[in-house]
mmCIF file of C-alpha atoms in Angstrom:
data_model
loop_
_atom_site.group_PDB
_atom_site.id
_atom_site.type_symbol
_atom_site.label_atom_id
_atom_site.label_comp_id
_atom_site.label_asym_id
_atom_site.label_seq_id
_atom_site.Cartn_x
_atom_site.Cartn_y
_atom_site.Cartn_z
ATOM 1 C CA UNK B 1 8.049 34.006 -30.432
ATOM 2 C CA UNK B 2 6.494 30.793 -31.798
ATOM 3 C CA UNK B 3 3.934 29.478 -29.974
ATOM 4 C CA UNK B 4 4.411 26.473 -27.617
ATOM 5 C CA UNK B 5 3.180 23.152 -27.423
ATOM 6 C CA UNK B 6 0.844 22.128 -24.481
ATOM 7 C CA UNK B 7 1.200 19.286 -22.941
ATOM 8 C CA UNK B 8 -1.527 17.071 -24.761
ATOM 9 C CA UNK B 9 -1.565 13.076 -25.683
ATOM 10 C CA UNK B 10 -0.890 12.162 -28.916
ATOM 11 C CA UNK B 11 -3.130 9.067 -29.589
ATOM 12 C CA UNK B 12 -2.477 6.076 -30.444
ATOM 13 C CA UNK B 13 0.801 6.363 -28.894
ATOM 14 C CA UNK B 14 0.061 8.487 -25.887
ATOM 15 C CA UNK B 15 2.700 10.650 -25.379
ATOM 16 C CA UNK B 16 2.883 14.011 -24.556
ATOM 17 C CA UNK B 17 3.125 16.462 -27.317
ATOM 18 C CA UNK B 18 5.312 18.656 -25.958
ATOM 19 C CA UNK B 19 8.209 16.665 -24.537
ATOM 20 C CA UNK B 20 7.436 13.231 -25.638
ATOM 21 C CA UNK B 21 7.107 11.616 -22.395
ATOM 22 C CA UNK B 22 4.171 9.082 -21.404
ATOM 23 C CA UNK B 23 1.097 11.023 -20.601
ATOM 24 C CA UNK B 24 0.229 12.186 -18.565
ATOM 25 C CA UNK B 25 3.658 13.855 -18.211
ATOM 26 C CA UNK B 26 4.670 15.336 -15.177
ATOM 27 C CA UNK B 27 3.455 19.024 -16.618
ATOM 28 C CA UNK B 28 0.259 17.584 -17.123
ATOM 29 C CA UNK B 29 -0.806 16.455 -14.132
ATOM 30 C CA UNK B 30 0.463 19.660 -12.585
ATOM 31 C CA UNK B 31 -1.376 21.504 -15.385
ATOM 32 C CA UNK B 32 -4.522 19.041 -15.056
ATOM 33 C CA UNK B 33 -4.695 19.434 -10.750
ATOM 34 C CA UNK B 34 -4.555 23.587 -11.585
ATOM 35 C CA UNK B 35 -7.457 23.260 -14.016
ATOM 36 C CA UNK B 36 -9.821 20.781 -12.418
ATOM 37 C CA UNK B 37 -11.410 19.737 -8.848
ATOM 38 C CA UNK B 38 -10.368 16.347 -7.766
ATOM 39 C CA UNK B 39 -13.496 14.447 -8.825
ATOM 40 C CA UNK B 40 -13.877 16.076 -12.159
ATOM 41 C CA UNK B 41 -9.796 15.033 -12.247
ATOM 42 C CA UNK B 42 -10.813 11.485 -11.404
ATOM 43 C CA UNK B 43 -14.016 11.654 -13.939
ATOM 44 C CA UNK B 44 -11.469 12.817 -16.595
ATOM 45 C CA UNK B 45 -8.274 10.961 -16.096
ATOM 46 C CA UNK B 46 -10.433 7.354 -16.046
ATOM 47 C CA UNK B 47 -12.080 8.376 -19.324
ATOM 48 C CA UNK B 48 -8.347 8.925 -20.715
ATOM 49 C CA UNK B 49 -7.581 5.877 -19.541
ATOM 50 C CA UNK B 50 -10.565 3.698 -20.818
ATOM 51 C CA UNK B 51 -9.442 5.471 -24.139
ATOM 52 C CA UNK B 52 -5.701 4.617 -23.645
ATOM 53 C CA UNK B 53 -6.669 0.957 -22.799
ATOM 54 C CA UNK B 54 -8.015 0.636 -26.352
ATOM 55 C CA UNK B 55 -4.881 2.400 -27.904
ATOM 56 C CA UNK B 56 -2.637 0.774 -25.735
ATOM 57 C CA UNK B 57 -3.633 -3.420 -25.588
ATOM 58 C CA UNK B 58 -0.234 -4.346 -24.755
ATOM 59 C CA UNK B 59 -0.505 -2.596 -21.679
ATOM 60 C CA UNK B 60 -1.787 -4.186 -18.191
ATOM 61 C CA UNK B 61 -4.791 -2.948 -16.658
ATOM 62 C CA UNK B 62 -2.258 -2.052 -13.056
ATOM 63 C CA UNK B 63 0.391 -0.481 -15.334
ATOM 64 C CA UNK B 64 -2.794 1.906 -16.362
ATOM 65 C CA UNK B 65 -3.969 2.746 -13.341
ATOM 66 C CA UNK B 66 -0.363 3.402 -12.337
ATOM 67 C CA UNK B 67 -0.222 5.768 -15.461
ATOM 68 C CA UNK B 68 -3.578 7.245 -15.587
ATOM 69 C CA UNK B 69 -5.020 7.639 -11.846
ATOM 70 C CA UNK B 70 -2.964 6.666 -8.830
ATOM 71 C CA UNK B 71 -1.418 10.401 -8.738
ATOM 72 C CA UNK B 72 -4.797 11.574 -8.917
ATOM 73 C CA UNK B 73 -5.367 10.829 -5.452
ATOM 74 C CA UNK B 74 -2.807 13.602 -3.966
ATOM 75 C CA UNK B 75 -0.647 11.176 -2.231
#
């Protein structure tokens, strides 16, 4: 059975490997909360987003945060 993808950015253009959506995709968060407490989450979804912000210029600083960290809260 060939091995599949994980659901991983693909930098510049930040989308997910594995089904092409923005990342983090849905998956990935799910996959992300599983693997990490919520401050290391927080630590490592901001540093993903510092890196997307240079990718990504076109993008607004809100439409980031949106992206990147508001589901990291639990809400």
């Amino acid at each position: 059975m060939p091995q599949e993808h994980p659901h991983l950015p693909v930098r510049p253009s930040w989308i997910c490997a594995r089904c092409t959506l923005d990342w983090p995709c849905p998956s990935a968060r799910r996959q992300l909360v599983a693997e990490h407490d919520p401050v290391a989450l927080g630590t490592y979804a901001a540093q993903r987003m510092a890196q997307a912000a240079h990718d990504l210029p076109g993008i607004s600083p809100a439409d980031l945060f949106d992206r990147f960290l508001s589901w990291t809260r639990g809400e």
